[in-house]
Coordinates of C-alpha atoms in Angstrom, one line a residue:
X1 CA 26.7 20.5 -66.4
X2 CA 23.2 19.2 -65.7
X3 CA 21.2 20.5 -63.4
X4 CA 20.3 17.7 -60.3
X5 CA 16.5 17.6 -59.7
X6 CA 15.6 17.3 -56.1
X7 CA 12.4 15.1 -55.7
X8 CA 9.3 16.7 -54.6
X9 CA 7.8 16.0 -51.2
X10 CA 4.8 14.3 -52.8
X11 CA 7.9 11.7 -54.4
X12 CA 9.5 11.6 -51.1
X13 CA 6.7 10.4 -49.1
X14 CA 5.8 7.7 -52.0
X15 CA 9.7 6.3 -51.7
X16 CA 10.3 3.0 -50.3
X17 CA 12.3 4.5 -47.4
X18 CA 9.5 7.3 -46.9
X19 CA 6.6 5.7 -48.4
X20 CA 2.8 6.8 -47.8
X21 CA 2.5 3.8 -45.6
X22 CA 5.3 4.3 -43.3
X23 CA 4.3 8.1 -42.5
X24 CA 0.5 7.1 -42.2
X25 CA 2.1 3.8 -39.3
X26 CA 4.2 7.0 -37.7
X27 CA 0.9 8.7 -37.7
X28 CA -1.0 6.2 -36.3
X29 CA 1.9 4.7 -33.5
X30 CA 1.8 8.9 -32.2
X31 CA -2.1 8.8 -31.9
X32 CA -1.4 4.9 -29.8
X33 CA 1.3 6.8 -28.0
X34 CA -0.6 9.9 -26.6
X35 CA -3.9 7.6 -26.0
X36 CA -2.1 5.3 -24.5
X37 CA -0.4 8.3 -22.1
X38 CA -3.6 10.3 -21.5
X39 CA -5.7 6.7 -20.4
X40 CA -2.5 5.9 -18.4
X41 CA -2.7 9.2 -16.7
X42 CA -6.4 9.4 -16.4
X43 CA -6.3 5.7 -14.4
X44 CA -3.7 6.9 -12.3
X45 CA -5.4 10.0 -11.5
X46 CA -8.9 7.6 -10.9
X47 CA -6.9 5.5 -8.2
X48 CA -5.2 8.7 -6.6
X49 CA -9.3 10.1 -6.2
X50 CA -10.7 6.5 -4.8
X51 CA -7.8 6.2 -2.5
X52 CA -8.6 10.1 -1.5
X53 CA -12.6 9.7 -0.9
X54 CA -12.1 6.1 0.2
X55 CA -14.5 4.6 -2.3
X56 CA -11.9 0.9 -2.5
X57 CA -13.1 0.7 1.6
X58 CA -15.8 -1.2 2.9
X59 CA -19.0 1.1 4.0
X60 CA -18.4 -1.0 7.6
X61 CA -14.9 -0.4 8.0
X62 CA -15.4 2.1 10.4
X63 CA -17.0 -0.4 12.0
X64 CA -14.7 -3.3 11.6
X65 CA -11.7 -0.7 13.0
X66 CA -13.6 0.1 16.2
X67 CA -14.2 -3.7 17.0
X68 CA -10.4 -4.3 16.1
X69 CA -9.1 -1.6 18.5
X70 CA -11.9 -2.5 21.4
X71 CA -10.1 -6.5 21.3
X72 CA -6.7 -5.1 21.4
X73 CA -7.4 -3.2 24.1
X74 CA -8.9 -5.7 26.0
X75 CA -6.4 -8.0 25.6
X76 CA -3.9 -5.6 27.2
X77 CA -6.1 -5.1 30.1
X78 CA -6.3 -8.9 30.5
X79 CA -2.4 -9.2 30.5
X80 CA -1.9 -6.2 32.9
X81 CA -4.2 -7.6 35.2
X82 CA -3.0 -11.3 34.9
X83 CA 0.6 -9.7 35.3
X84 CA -0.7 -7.9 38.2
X85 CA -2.1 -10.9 39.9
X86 CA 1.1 -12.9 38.9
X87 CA 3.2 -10.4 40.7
X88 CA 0.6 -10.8 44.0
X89 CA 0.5 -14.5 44.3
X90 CA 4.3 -14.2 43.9
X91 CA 4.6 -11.3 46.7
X92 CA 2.1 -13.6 48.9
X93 CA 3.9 -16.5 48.5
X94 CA 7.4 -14.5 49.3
X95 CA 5.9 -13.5 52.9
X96 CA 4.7 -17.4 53.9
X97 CA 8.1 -18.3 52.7
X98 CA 9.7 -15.7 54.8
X99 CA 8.5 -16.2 58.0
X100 CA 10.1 -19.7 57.4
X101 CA 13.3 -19.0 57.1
X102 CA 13.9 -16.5 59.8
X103 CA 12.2 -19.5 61.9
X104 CA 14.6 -21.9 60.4
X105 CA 17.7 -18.5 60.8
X106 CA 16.3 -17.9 64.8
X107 CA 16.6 -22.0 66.1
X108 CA 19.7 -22.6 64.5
X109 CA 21.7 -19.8 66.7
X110 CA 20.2 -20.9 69.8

């Protein structure tokens, strides 16, 4: 019986299958692959910290917000009190309409 010779490493990585250049592409994708994870992280981590110290706002937002919430409240003052006149000129007009008909009510029974 003869003995079977097992190739060496050094042969193995030289093979077609497992050739020098197909370990050294391995090599290479895994360095791609954990770049391309710590930059990934290291952005996300970039956009967490603007969004924290508000660095993506304007330096007037502040500004911009105050002036936003002053018209918005103005505009609901306008339209209480233009409801609230509404419902006077309507209450007003209900008593000289009133007064009419219990005239009209009063020389009827007679």
């Amino acid at each position: 019986m003869e003995a079977v010779e097992h190739p060496s490493r050094d042969e193995a990585e030289r093979r077609p299958d497992g050739s020098e250049e197909g370990r050294q592409w391995k090599d290479r994708s895994r360095v791609h692959a954990v770049a391309f994870k710590v930059f990934d992280t290291m952005l996300f981590a970039g956009e967490v910290l603007v969004d924290f110290f508000g660095l993506e706002k304007s330096p007037y937002q502040e500004h911009i917000d105050i002036a936003r919430r002053q018209r918005k409240r103005e505009r609901r003052r306008k339209r209480m009190l233009d409801a609230a006149q509404q419902q006077q000129e309507a209450s007003v007009i209900g008593k000289m309409e009133a007064p009419e008909d219990a005239e009209e009510d009063s020389g009827d029974s007679s």
